[in-house]
Amino acid sequence: MWALAFFTLGNRTRALRGFPVFPRVAPGPGRARQPAPLRAAPSRPGSRPPRGGGRAITPRATAAVRVQPCAMAVSPEGTPAPPVETPPPPPPEAHTLEPGSDSGAGRLSFCTKVCYGIGGVPNQVASSAIAFYLQLFLLDVAQIPAAQVSLVLFGGKVSGAAADPLAGFFINRSRRTGSGRLMPWVLGCTPFIAVASFFLWFLPPFTSLRGLWYTALYCLFQALATFFQVPYTALTMLLSPNPRERDSATVYRMTLEMAGTLMGATVHGLIVSGAHGSHRCKETALPGQVAVSPNATRLYCIAATVVAVTYPVCSSLLCLGVKERPDASPRASGQGLSFLAGLCLTVRHPPYLKLVISFLFISAAVQVEQSYLVLFCTHASRLHDHVQSLVLTILVSAVLSTPMWEWVLQRFGKRMSAFGIFGMVPFAILLAAVPTAPVAYVVAFVSGVSIAVSLLLPWSMLPDVVDEFQLQHQHGPGLETIFYSSYVFFTKLSGAGALGISTLSLDFAGYESGACKQAEQVVVTLKVLIGAVPTCMILIGLCILMVSPAPKVPSRTSSRSLGRRTSYSLA
């Protein structure tokens, strides 16, 4: 107490005489605080400095002064010299989230991750139903000529491919609203895509313009599905600032999307299976068109309603359970480049060009195999009653084999994993030669395993290609978005060309829409499409992939310096 009183009295005395005042600093718990820099008291104009330095400081005041070091010197004349600047205390270290940190900042709840994953279910349900059953519906129920079906499939795929860069352009320039910048796009597309999905399976009363009707609807559906999927996948980066939480949310999304794929093919197939059973055509029926059964129209309308309802239900859960955070990331240096200018830079990178070309053939082969399996079982073999079971076998084996292929990628490398795609080749030829039920189930299982690695491998190799490009162009623009979007663009175009040309070949072979029994040329064409065409495409793609040099995987230090900020998935 006495020391505090003398310290306070000494400070008052020094303030009255124009000397600096020593602040009282109370040390915090566990550490001593740094003293604040001392400043001279302002002198009044016209005042004289004290003679002889003023009164003598008492011993008690001197003892109080020695409590803190003085930061001001005194000149011989007694005038206080300019204060000596003391360095400020070091600022506390900022808490940053490293990729491997366990910080609790930005942690997502289980409900948020599930609701985010549910948002991707509707597109997978609709896409799975379309991949397996749309072509059969257009040919046998809507009874559209094969040439017009070719136009429908080609136009829809091209529309979806063209919508990818447009969606990125418009969404990137949209303003943030109360619900975010990406969520309004998802919610705005929901009612329109649900209506388009329903009318895609609806049989109009007129017959002359059905080809144009389904072409317009399929193009509209593919464009709306792209405008729905692009902001939804981009929402991953705005869920949390913690990369580990974003990766966890991506796992939930992929798991629920696989469940949506299974649900779409299973539910849709179970509902419409009555429209394509063996009772539809009797053995004694003569070749020719068969009138469309009202039961088939009703079953497809029920299946279309189930698929369409998933859009508002899942979008509502996404909006209620997920909150979009503001995008605080800096703009990429290559954001000002147009799509064509960035595309010119990416296609000059040889590893990327060879990767894209190889998987153009492989993805086209997978799409042809999926699209013509149902037609082959219906018209080229006696497997009418096994269609739904075969489709389910393919999807279940693909889902169950995905963890195995992830382990193979880590253990044996990506080039070795590519040989898993080759497993589809001998079994596809075996199915075309021996179209029996046991062989068909074995082929379906092996095809699902090969399809899983064909979908997983390109998205595993693309980051290595992008890293190598960035290491070679360290001062160039960041073109990660263009790498991924251009790959999706070219993949959709290859699928459009493959499905369009293959369906057109059915028209040349004399396919008769709605007929119970097709000509022998059509049966041979279906066998070629299910066996020889995928085999040739897969072999060409694998040869290009194996001949091209593997991209150099950057070191851990280089990978951290790249700081890739994008996250993509197969839509």
Coordinates of C-alpha atoms in Angstrom, one line a residue:
M1 CA 0.0 0.0 0.0
W2 CA 2.8 2.5 0.9
A3 CA 4.6 1.7 -2.3
L4 CA 1.4 2.4 -4.3
A5 CA 0.9 5.7 -2.5
F6 CA 4.4 6.9 -3.1
F7 CA 4.2 5.7 -6.8
T8 CA 1.0 7.8 -7.3
L9 CA 2.4 10.8 -5.5
G10 CA 5.6 10.7 -7.6
N11 CA 3.5 10.5 -10.8
R12 CA 1.5 13.6 -9.8
T13 CA 4.6 15.5 -9.0
R14 CA 6.2 14.7 -12.3
A15 CA 3.1 15.6 -14.2
L16 CA 3.0 19.0 -12.6
R17 CA 6.6 19.7 -13.5
G18 CA 6.3 18.6 -17.1
F19 CA 8.0 15.3 -16.8
P20 CA 6.7 12.1 -18.3
V21 CA 4.3 10.0 -16.3
F22 CA 5.0 6.3 -15.7
P23 CA 1.9 4.2 -16.1
R24 CA 1.0 1.6 -13.7
V25 CA 1.0 -1.8 -15.4
A26 CA -0.6 -4.8 -13.8
P27 CA 0.8 -8.1 -15.0
G28 CA -1.8 -10.5 -16.3
P29 CA -2.1 -14.1 -15.0
G30 CA 0.8 -16.2 -16.1
R31 CA 2.8 -13.6 -18.1
A32 CA 4.0 -10.0 -17.7
R33 CA 2.5 -7.4 -20.0
Q34 CA 4.7 -5.1 -22.1
P35 CA 4.9 -1.5 -20.9
A36 CA 3.4 1.1 -23.1
P37 CA 5.8 3.6 -24.8
L38 CA 6.3 6.8 -22.7
R39 CA 5.5 10.2 -24.2
A40 CA 6.5 13.6 -23.0
A41 CA 3.9 15.8 -21.5
P42 CA 3.1 18.7 -23.8
S43 CA 4.7 22.0 -22.8
R44 CA 2.8 25.2 -22.7
P45 CA 3.9 28.0 -25.1
G46 CA 6.2 30.6 -23.4
S47 CA 7.0 28.5 -20.4
R48 CA 10.5 28.2 -19.2
P49 CA 12.3 24.9 -18.4
P50 CA 12.8 24.4 -14.8
R51 CA 16.2 25.5 -13.5
G52 CA 18.5 22.9 -12.4
G53 CA 16.1 20.2 -13.4
G54 CA 13.5 21.3 -10.8
R55 CA 13.3 20.0 -7.3
A56 CA 15.3 17.1 -6.2
I57 CA 13.4 13.8 -6.4
T58 CA 13.0 12.2 -3.0
P59 CA 14.4 8.7 -2.4
R60 CA 10.9 7.3 -2.2
A61 CA 10.0 8.8 -5.6
T62 CA 13.2 7.5 -7.0
A63 CA 12.3 4.0 -5.8
A64 CA 8.9 4.3 -7.4
V65 CA 10.5 5.5 -10.7
R66 CA 12.7 2.4 -10.8
V67 CA 9.7 0.2 -10.9
Q68 CA 9.6 0.6 -14.7
P69 CA 12.4 1.5 -17.1
C70 CA 12.4 5.1 -18.3
A71 CA 12.1 5.6 -22.1
M72 CA 13.0 9.3 -22.0
A73 CA 16.4 10.8 -21.6
V74 CA 17.1 14.2 -20.0
S75 CA 19.5 16.8 -21.5
P76 CA 22.2 18.5 -19.5
E77 CA 20.1 21.7 -19.5
G78 CA 17.3 19.9 -17.8
T79 CA 15.0 19.8 -20.8
P80 CA 13.4 16.5 -21.6
A81 CA 14.8 15.0 -24.8
P82 CA 12.6 13.4 -27.5
P83 CA 11.3 10.1 -26.3
V84 CA 12.9 6.9 -27.4
E85 CA 10.6 4.7 -29.4
T86 CA 10.2 1.3 -28.0
P87 CA 9.2 -1.5 -30.3
P88 CA 5.5 -2.5 -29.8
P89 CA 4.7 -5.9 -28.4
P90 CA 4.4 -8.6 -31.1
P91 CA 0.8 -9.2 -32.2
P92 CA -0.9 -12.5 -31.3
E93 CA -0.6 -15.1 -33.9
A94 CA -3.7 -15.4 -36.2
H95 CA -5.6 -18.6 -36.0
T96 CA -5.6 -20.0 -39.5
L97 CA -7.3 -23.1 -40.7
E98 CA -4.8 -25.4 -42.3
P99 CA -6.0 -28.3 -44.5
G100 CA -5.2 -30.8 -41.8
S101 CA -6.2 -28.8 -38.8
D102 CA -8.7 -30.0 -36.3
S103 CA -10.0 -26.6 -35.4
G104 CA -13.7 -26.5 -34.5
A105 CA -14.3 -23.3 -36.5
G106 CA -16.7 -23.9 -39.3
R107 CA -17.8 -27.3 -38.1
L108 CA -20.8 -28.7 -39.9
S109 CA -23.5 -30.6 -38.1
F110 CA -24.7 -34.1 -39.2
C111 CA -28.0 -32.6 -40.2
T112 CA -26.4 -30.0 -42.4
K113 CA -24.3 -32.6 -44.2
V114 CA -27.3 -34.9 -44.7
C115 CA -29.4 -32.1 -46.1
Y116 CA -26.7 -31.0 -48.4
G117 CA -26.3 -34.6 -49.7
I118 CA -30.1 -34.8 -50.2
G119 CA -29.9 -31.8 -52.6
G120 CA -28.1 -33.9 -55.2
V121 CA -30.5 -36.8 -55.2
P122 CA -33.2 -35.6 -57.7
N123 CA -30.8 -35.1 -60.6
Q124 CA -29.3 -38.6 -60.0
V125 CA -32.8 -40.2 -59.8
A126 CA -33.9 -38.6 -63.1
S127 CA -30.6 -39.2 -64.9
S128 CA -30.6 -42.9 -63.9
A129 CA -34.1 -43.4 -65.2
I130 CA -33.3 -41.6 -68.4
A131 CA -30.1 -43.5 -69.1
F132 CA -31.8 -46.9 -68.9
Y133 CA -35.4 -46.4 -70.0
L134 CA -35.9 -43.2 -72.1
Q135 CA -34.8 -44.8 -75.4
L136 CA -37.1 -47.8 -74.8
F137 CA -40.0 -45.4 -74.0
L138 CA -39.5 -43.3 -77.1
L139 CA -39.3 -46.3 -79.4
D140 CA -41.9 -48.7 -78.0
V141 CA -44.4 -46.5 -76.1
A142 CA -44.2 -43.1 -77.9
Q143 CA -43.5 -45.1 -81.1
I144 CA -41.3 -42.4 -82.6
P145 CA -39.1 -43.4 -85.6
A146 CA -35.5 -44.3 -84.7
A147 CA -34.2 -41.4 -86.7
Q148 CA -36.2 -38.9 -84.6
V149 CA -35.1 -40.7 -81.4
S150 CA -31.6 -40.1 -82.6
L151 CA -32.3 -36.4 -82.9
V152 CA -33.9 -36.3 -79.5
L153 CA -30.9 -37.9 -77.7
F154 CA -28.3 -35.9 -79.6
G155 CA -30.1 -32.6 -79.1
G156 CA -30.5 -33.2 -75.4
K157 CA -26.9 -34.1 -74.8
V158 CA -25.7 -31.1 -76.8
S159 CA -28.1 -28.8 -74.9
G160 CA -26.7 -30.0 -71.6
A161 CA -23.1 -29.5 -72.9
A162 CA -23.7 -26.0 -74.1
A163 CA -25.4 -25.1 -70.8
D164 CA -22.3 -25.8 -68.8
P165 CA -20.3 -22.7 -69.7
L166 CA -23.4 -20.6 -69.8
A167 CA -24.3 -21.6 -66.3
G168 CA -20.9 -20.7 -65.0
F169 CA -21.0 -17.4 -66.8
F170 CA -24.4 -16.3 -65.4
I171 CA -24.0 -17.7 -61.9
N172 CA -20.5 -16.1 -61.6
R173 CA -22.0 -12.7 -62.3
S174 CA -25.1 -13.0 -60.1
R175 CA -25.5 -10.9 -57.0
R176 CA -25.8 -12.2 -53.5
T177 CA -29.3 -12.2 -52.0
G178 CA -30.7 -12.8 -48.6
S179 CA -30.5 -16.6 -49.1
G180 CA -27.1 -16.5 -50.8
R181 CA -25.7 -16.3 -54.3
L182 CA -26.0 -20.0 -55.3
M183 CA -29.1 -21.1 -53.4
P184 CA -31.6 -18.9 -55.5
W185 CA -30.4 -20.7 -58.7
V186 CA -31.2 -24.1 -57.2
L187 CA -34.6 -23.1 -55.9
G188 CA -35.4 -21.1 -59.0
C189 CA -34.8 -24.1 -61.3
T190 CA -36.7 -26.6 -59.1
P191 CA -40.3 -26.0 -60.3
F192 CA -39.3 -25.8 -64.0
I193 CA -37.1 -28.9 -64.0
A194 CA -39.8 -30.9 -62.1
V195 CA -42.4 -30.0 -64.8
A196 CA -40.0 -30.8 -67.6
S197 CA -39.1 -34.1 -66.0
F198 CA -42.8 -35.1 -65.8
F199 CA -43.7 -34.2 -69.3
L200 CA -40.6 -36.0 -70.7
W201 CA -42.5 -39.2 -69.8
F202 CA -45.9 -38.0 -70.8
L203 CA -47.6 -39.3 -73.9
P204 CA -49.2 -36.3 -75.8
P205 CA -52.5 -36.9 -77.7
F206 CA -51.1 -35.9 -81.1
T207 CA -48.8 -38.2 -83.0
S208 CA -47.4 -36.2 -85.9
L209 CA -45.2 -33.9 -83.8
R210 CA -44.1 -36.2 -81.0
G211 CA -40.5 -36.1 -82.2
L212 CA -40.4 -32.3 -81.9
W213 CA -42.2 -32.4 -78.6
Y214 CA -39.7 -34.8 -77.0
T215 CA -36.7 -33.0 -78.6
A216 CA -37.8 -29.7 -77.0
L217 CA -38.5 -31.2 -73.6
Y218 CA -35.3 -33.2 -73.5
C219 CA -33.2 -30.2 -74.4
L220 CA -35.1 -28.1 -71.8
F221 CA -34.6 -30.8 -69.1
Q222 CA -30.8 -31.1 -69.8
A223 CA -30.3 -27.4 -69.7
L224 CA -32.3 -27.0 -66.5
A225 CA -30.5 -29.9 -64.9
T226 CA -27.2 -28.2 -65.7
F227 CA -28.3 -24.9 -64.1
F228 CA -29.5 -26.9 -61.1
Q229 CA -26.3 -29.0 -60.7
V230 CA -23.6 -26.4 -61.3
P231 CA -24.6 -24.1 -58.3
Y232 CA -25.3 -27.1 -56.2
T233 CA -21.8 -28.6 -56.6
A234 CA -20.3 -25.1 -56.2
L235 CA -22.1 -24.7 -52.9
T236 CA -19.5 -27.1 -51.4
M237 CA -16.9 -24.3 -51.2
L238 CA -19.4 -22.0 -49.3
L239 CA -20.5 -24.5 -46.6
S240 CA -17.5 -24.1 -44.3
P241 CA -14.0 -22.5 -44.2
N242 CA -12.7 -25.8 -42.9
P243 CA -11.4 -28.0 -45.8
R244 CA -11.9 -31.1 -43.7
E245 CA -15.6 -30.3 -43.2
R246 CA -16.0 -29.6 -46.9
D247 CA -14.5 -33.0 -47.7
S248 CA -16.8 -34.7 -45.2
A249 CA -19.8 -33.0 -46.8
T250 CA -18.6 -34.2 -50.2
V251 CA -18.5 -37.8 -49.0
Y252 CA -22.1 -37.4 -47.8
R253 CA -23.1 -36.0 -51.2
M254 CA -21.5 -38.7 -53.2
T255 CA -23.0 -41.4 -50.9
L256 CA -26.5 -40.0 -51.2
E257 CA -26.1 -39.5 -55.0
M258 CA -25.2 -43.1 -55.4
A259 CA -28.3 -44.0 -53.4
G260 CA -30.3 -41.7 -55.7
T261 CA -28.9 -43.5 -58.8
L262 CA -30.0 -46.8 -57.3
M263 CA -33.4 -45.5 -56.4
G264 CA -34.0 -43.9 -59.8
A265 CA -33.3 -47.1 -61.7
T266 CA -35.0 -49.4 -59.2
V267 CA -38.2 -47.5 -58.5
H268 CA -38.7 -46.3 -62.1
G269 CA -38.0 -49.8 -63.4
L270 CA -40.3 -51.5 -61.0
I271 CA -43.2 -49.2 -61.9
V272 CA -42.8 -49.5 -65.7
S273 CA -41.9 -53.2 -65.8
G274 CA -45.5 -54.1 -66.5
A275 CA -45.4 -52.1 -69.7
H276 CA -42.6 -54.3 -71.2
G277 CA -43.3 -57.7 -69.9
S278 CA -43.5 -60.9 -72.0
H279 CA -47.3 -60.7 -71.9
R280 CA -47.2 -57.7 -74.2
C281 CA -46.5 -59.7 -77.3
K282 CA -47.6 -63.3 -77.8
E283 CA -45.6 -65.8 -79.7
T284 CA -48.2 -66.0 -82.4
A285 CA -48.3 -62.2 -83.0
L286 CA -47.4 -61.1 -86.5
P287 CA -44.6 -58.6 -87.0
G288 CA -45.9 -55.0 -87.1
Q289 CA -46.9 -52.1 -84.8
V290 CA -48.8 -52.8 -81.7
A291 CA -51.2 -50.2 -80.3
V292 CA -50.0 -48.4 -77.2
S293 CA -51.6 -49.9 -74.1
P294 CA -53.4 -47.5 -71.7
N295 CA -51.8 -49.4 -68.9
A296 CA -48.3 -48.5 -70.2
T297 CA -49.1 -44.8 -70.5
R298 CA -50.5 -44.9 -66.9
L299 CA -47.5 -46.6 -65.5
Y300 CA -45.0 -44.2 -67.1
C301 CA -47.1 -41.2 -65.8
I302 CA -46.9 -42.7 -62.2
A303 CA -43.1 -43.2 -62.5
A304 CA -42.7 -39.6 -63.9
T305 CA -44.7 -38.2 -61.0
V306 CA -42.5 -40.1 -58.5
V307 CA -39.3 -38.7 -60.1
A308 CA -40.7 -35.1 -60.4
V309 CA -41.8 -35.0 -56.7
T310 CA -38.2 -35.6 -55.6
Y311 CA -37.1 -32.2 -56.9
P312 CA -39.3 -29.9 -54.6
V313 CA -39.0 -32.3 -51.6
C314 CA -35.2 -32.5 -51.7
S315 CA -34.7 -28.8 -52.7
S316 CA -36.8 -27.8 -49.7
L317 CA -34.7 -29.9 -47.3
L318 CA -31.5 -28.4 -48.9
C319 CA -32.8 -24.9 -48.3
L320 CA -33.9 -25.6 -44.7
G321 CA -30.8 -27.5 -43.6
V322 CA -28.0 -25.7 -45.4
K323 CA -26.9 -22.1 -44.9
E324 CA -24.7 -20.6 -47.6
R325 CA -21.8 -18.6 -46.2
P326 CA -20.4 -15.4 -47.9
D327 CA -17.7 -16.1 -50.4
A328 CA -14.6 -14.4 -48.9
S329 CA -12.0 -16.0 -51.2
P330 CA -10.0 -13.7 -53.5
R331 CA -10.7 -13.7 -57.1
A332 CA -8.6 -16.0 -59.3
S333 CA -6.1 -14.4 -61.5
G334 CA -7.5 -16.2 -64.6
Q335 CA -11.1 -15.3 -64.0
G336 CA -11.0 -12.6 -66.6
L337 CA -10.3 -15.0 -69.4
S338 CA -13.1 -16.1 -71.6
F339 CA -13.9 -19.8 -72.0
L340 CA -12.4 -20.0 -75.5
A341 CA -9.2 -18.3 -74.5
G342 CA -8.8 -20.5 -71.4
L343 CA -9.7 -23.6 -73.5
C344 CA -6.9 -22.7 -76.0
L345 CA -4.4 -22.8 -73.1
T346 CA -5.7 -26.0 -71.6
V347 CA -5.8 -28.0 -74.9
R348 CA -2.1 -27.1 -75.5
H349 CA -1.2 -29.1 -72.4
P350 CA -0.4 -32.6 -73.8
P351 CA -1.3 -34.7 -70.7
Y352 CA -4.7 -33.1 -70.4
L353 CA -5.4 -33.5 -74.1
K354 CA -4.6 -37.2 -74.1
L355 CA -6.5 -37.8 -70.9
V356 CA -9.6 -36.1 -72.4
I357 CA -9.4 -38.0 -75.7
S358 CA -9.0 -41.3 -74.0
F359 CA -11.9 -40.9 -71.7
L360 CA -14.1 -39.5 -74.5
F361 CA -14.0 -43.0 -76.0
I362 CA -14.4 -44.8 -72.7
S363 CA -17.3 -42.7 -71.5
A364 CA -19.0 -43.0 -74.8
A365 CA -18.7 -46.8 -74.6
V366 CA -20.2 -46.8 -71.1
Q367 CA -23.2 -44.7 -72.3
V368 CA -23.8 -46.9 -75.3
E369 CA -23.7 -50.1 -73.1
Q370 CA -26.2 -48.6 -70.6
S371 CA -28.6 -47.3 -73.3
Y372 CA -28.8 -50.4 -75.4
L373 CA -28.9 -53.1 -72.6
V374 CA -32.6 -52.8 -72.1
L375 CA -33.3 -52.8 -75.9
F376 CA -31.1 -55.8 -76.4
C377 CA -32.8 -57.7 -73.6
T378 CA -36.2 -56.8 -75.1
H379 CA -35.7 -57.4 -78.8
A380 CA -32.5 -59.5 -79.3
S381 CA -32.9 -62.1 -76.5
R382 CA -35.5 -63.7 -74.3
L383 CA -34.6 -61.6 -71.3
H384 CA -37.8 -59.5 -71.0
D385 CA -38.4 -60.5 -67.4
H386 CA -34.8 -60.0 -66.3
V387 CA -34.4 -56.3 -67.4
Q388 CA -35.0 -54.8 -64.0
S389 CA -32.8 -57.3 -62.2
L390 CA -30.0 -56.8 -64.6
V391 CA -30.1 -53.0 -64.2
L392 CA -30.1 -53.4 -60.4
T393 CA -27.2 -55.8 -60.6
I394 CA -25.1 -53.3 -62.6
L395 CA -25.8 -50.4 -60.2
V396 CA -25.3 -52.4 -57.0
S397 CA -22.0 -53.8 -58.2
A398 CA -20.8 -50.3 -59.2
V399 CA -21.6 -48.9 -55.8
L400 CA -20.1 -51.8 -53.8
S401 CA -16.9 -51.8 -55.9
T402 CA -16.1 -48.1 -55.6
P403 CA -14.3 -48.5 -52.2
M404 CA -12.3 -51.3 -53.6
W405 CA -11.2 -49.2 -56.6
E406 CA -10.2 -46.4 -54.2
W407 CA -7.9 -48.8 -52.4
V408 CA -6.5 -50.1 -55.7
L409 CA -5.8 -46.5 -56.8
Q410 CA -3.8 -45.9 -53.6
R411 CA -2.0 -49.2 -53.6
F412 CA -1.2 -49.9 -57.3
G413 CA -1.5 -46.6 -59.0
K414 CA -3.9 -45.1 -61.5
R415 CA -2.4 -46.7 -64.6
M416 CA -2.8 -50.2 -63.1
S417 CA -6.4 -49.4 -62.1
A418 CA -7.2 -48.5 -65.7
F419 CA -7.0 -52.2 -66.7
G420 CA -10.2 -52.7 -64.7
I421 CA -12.1 -51.0 -67.5
F422 CA -10.9 -53.8 -69.8
G423 CA -12.9 -56.4 -67.9
M424 CA -16.0 -55.2 -69.6
V425 CA -14.7 -56.2 -73.1
P426 CA -14.7 -60.0 -73.1
F427 CA -18.0 -60.2 -71.2
A428 CA -19.8 -57.8 -73.5
I429 CA -18.8 -60.0 -76.4
L430 CA -19.9 -63.1 -74.5
L431 CA -23.3 -61.6 -73.9
A432 CA -23.8 -60.8 -77.6
A433 CA -22.8 -64.4 -78.5
V434 CA -24.6 -66.3 -75.7
P435 CA -27.6 -64.2 -74.6
T436 CA -28.8 -66.4 -71.7
A437 CA -29.8 -65.4 -68.2
P438 CA -26.8 -66.7 -66.3
V439 CA -24.4 -65.1 -68.7
A440 CA -26.4 -61.8 -68.6
Y441 CA -26.1 -61.6 -64.8
V442 CA -22.4 -62.3 -64.8
V443 CA -21.9 -59.6 -67.5
A444 CA -24.1 -57.2 -65.5
F445 CA -21.9 -57.7 -62.4
V446 CA -18.6 -57.3 -64.3
S447 CA -19.9 -54.3 -66.2
G448 CA -20.9 -52.5 -63.0
V449 CA -17.4 -53.1 -61.6
S450 CA -15.8 -51.7 -64.8
I451 CA -18.2 -48.7 -64.9
A452 CA -17.2 -47.8 -61.3
V453 CA -13.5 -47.5 -62.2
S454 CA -14.3 -45.7 -65.5
L455 CA -16.2 -43.0 -63.5
L456 CA -13.7 -42.8 -60.7
L457 CA -10.5 -42.8 -62.6
P458 CA -10.8 -39.5 -64.7
W459 CA -11.7 -37.5 -61.6
S460 CA -8.7 -38.9 -59.8
M461 CA -6.3 -38.1 -62.7
L462 CA -7.5 -34.6 -63.5
P463 CA -6.1 -33.1 -60.3
D464 CA -2.6 -34.4 -61.2
V465 CA -2.9 -32.9 -64.7
V466 CA -4.0 -29.6 -63.3
D467 CA -1.2 -29.6 -60.7
E468 CA 1.4 -30.3 -63.4
F469 CA 0.0 -27.5 -65.6
Q470 CA 0.2 -25.0 -62.7
L471 CA 3.8 -26.0 -61.9
Q472 CA 4.8 -25.3 -65.5
H473 CA 2.8 -22.0 -65.6
Q474 CA 3.4 -20.7 -62.1
H475 CA 2.9 -17.1 -63.1
G476 CA 0.1 -17.8 -65.5
P477 CA -3.7 -17.7 -64.8
G478 CA -5.5 -20.2 -62.7
L479 CA -7.5 -22.3 -65.0
E480 CA -8.8 -25.1 -62.7
T481 CA -12.4 -24.3 -63.6
I482 CA -11.8 -24.4 -67.3
F483 CA -10.0 -27.8 -67.0
Y484 CA -13.0 -29.4 -65.3
S485 CA -15.8 -27.7 -67.2
S486 CA -14.2 -28.4 -70.5
Y487 CA -13.8 -32.1 -69.6
V488 CA -17.5 -32.3 -68.8
F489 CA -18.3 -30.3 -72.0
F490 CA -16.4 -32.8 -74.2
T491 CA -17.7 -35.8 -72.3
K492 CA -21.3 -34.8 -73.0
L493 CA -20.6 -34.1 -76.6
S494 CA -19.0 -37.5 -77.1
G495 CA -22.1 -39.1 -75.5
A496 CA -24.3 -37.1 -77.7
G497 CA -22.5 -38.3 -80.9
A498 CA -22.3 -41.9 -79.8
L499 CA -26.0 -42.2 -78.9
G500 CA -27.1 -40.2 -81.9
I501 CA -25.1 -42.3 -84.4
S502 CA -25.9 -45.6 -82.8
T503 CA -29.7 -44.9 -82.7
L504 CA -29.5 -43.7 -86.3
S505 CA -28.0 -47.1 -87.2
L506 CA -31.2 -48.8 -85.9
D507 CA -33.2 -46.7 -88.4
F508 CA -30.9 -47.9 -91.2
A509 CA -31.4 -51.5 -90.1
G510 CA -35.2 -51.1 -90.3
Y511 CA -36.2 -50.8 -86.7
E512 CA -40.0 -50.6 -86.4
S513 CA -41.2 -48.6 -83.5
G514 CA -43.8 -50.4 -81.3
A515 CA -43.3 -53.7 -83.1
C516 CA -43.3 -56.9 -81.0
K517 CA -40.8 -58.6 -83.2
Q518 CA -38.0 -56.9 -85.1
A519 CA -36.2 -57.9 -88.3
E520 CA -33.1 -60.0 -88.2
Q521 CA -31.0 -57.0 -89.3
V522 CA -32.2 -55.1 -86.2
V523 CA -31.2 -58.0 -83.9
V524 CA -27.7 -58.1 -85.5
T525 CA -27.4 -54.4 -85.1
L526 CA -28.3 -54.6 -81.4
K527 CA -25.7 -57.3 -80.9
V528 CA -23.1 -55.1 -82.5
L529 CA -24.1 -52.1 -80.4
I530 CA -23.9 -54.1 -77.2
G531 CA -20.7 -56.0 -78.0
A532 CA -18.4 -54.7 -80.8
V533 CA -19.0 -51.0 -80.5
P534 CA -18.1 -50.7 -76.7
T535 CA -15.2 -53.1 -77.2
C536 CA -13.6 -51.0 -79.9
M537 CA -14.1 -47.7 -78.0
I538 CA -12.7 -49.1 -74.8
L539 CA -9.6 -50.5 -76.5
I540 CA -8.9 -47.2 -78.3
G541 CA -9.3 -45.2 -75.1
L542 CA -7.1 -47.5 -73.1
C543 CA -4.4 -47.5 -75.8
I544 CA -4.3 -43.6 -75.8
L545 CA -4.2 -43.6 -72.0
M546 CA -1.4 -46.1 -71.7
V547 CA 0.8 -44.7 -74.5
S548 CA 0.6 -41.1 -73.1
P549 CA 3.2 -40.3 -70.3
A550 CA 1.8 -40.1 -66.8
P551 CA 1.5 -36.6 -65.3
K552 CA 4.2 -35.8 -62.8
V553 CA 2.7 -35.8 -59.3
P554 CA 3.9 -32.6 -57.5
S555 CA 5.6 -32.8 -54.2
R556 CA 3.8 -32.1 -50.9
T557 CA 5.3 -28.6 -50.7
S558 CA 4.3 -27.8 -54.3
S559 CA 0.8 -29.1 -53.8
R560 CA 0.4 -26.8 -50.8
S561 CA 1.7 -23.8 -52.7
L562 CA -0.8 -24.4 -55.5
G563 CA -3.8 -24.1 -53.2
R564 CA -6.4 -25.4 -55.5
R565 CA -9.8 -24.0 -54.4
T566 CA -12.3 -25.8 -56.6
S567 CA -14.3 -29.0 -56.0
Y568 CA -16.1 -30.9 -58.7
S569 CA -18.1 -34.1 -59.2
L570 CA -19.5 -35.9 -62.0
A571 CA -22.9 -34.5 -62.8

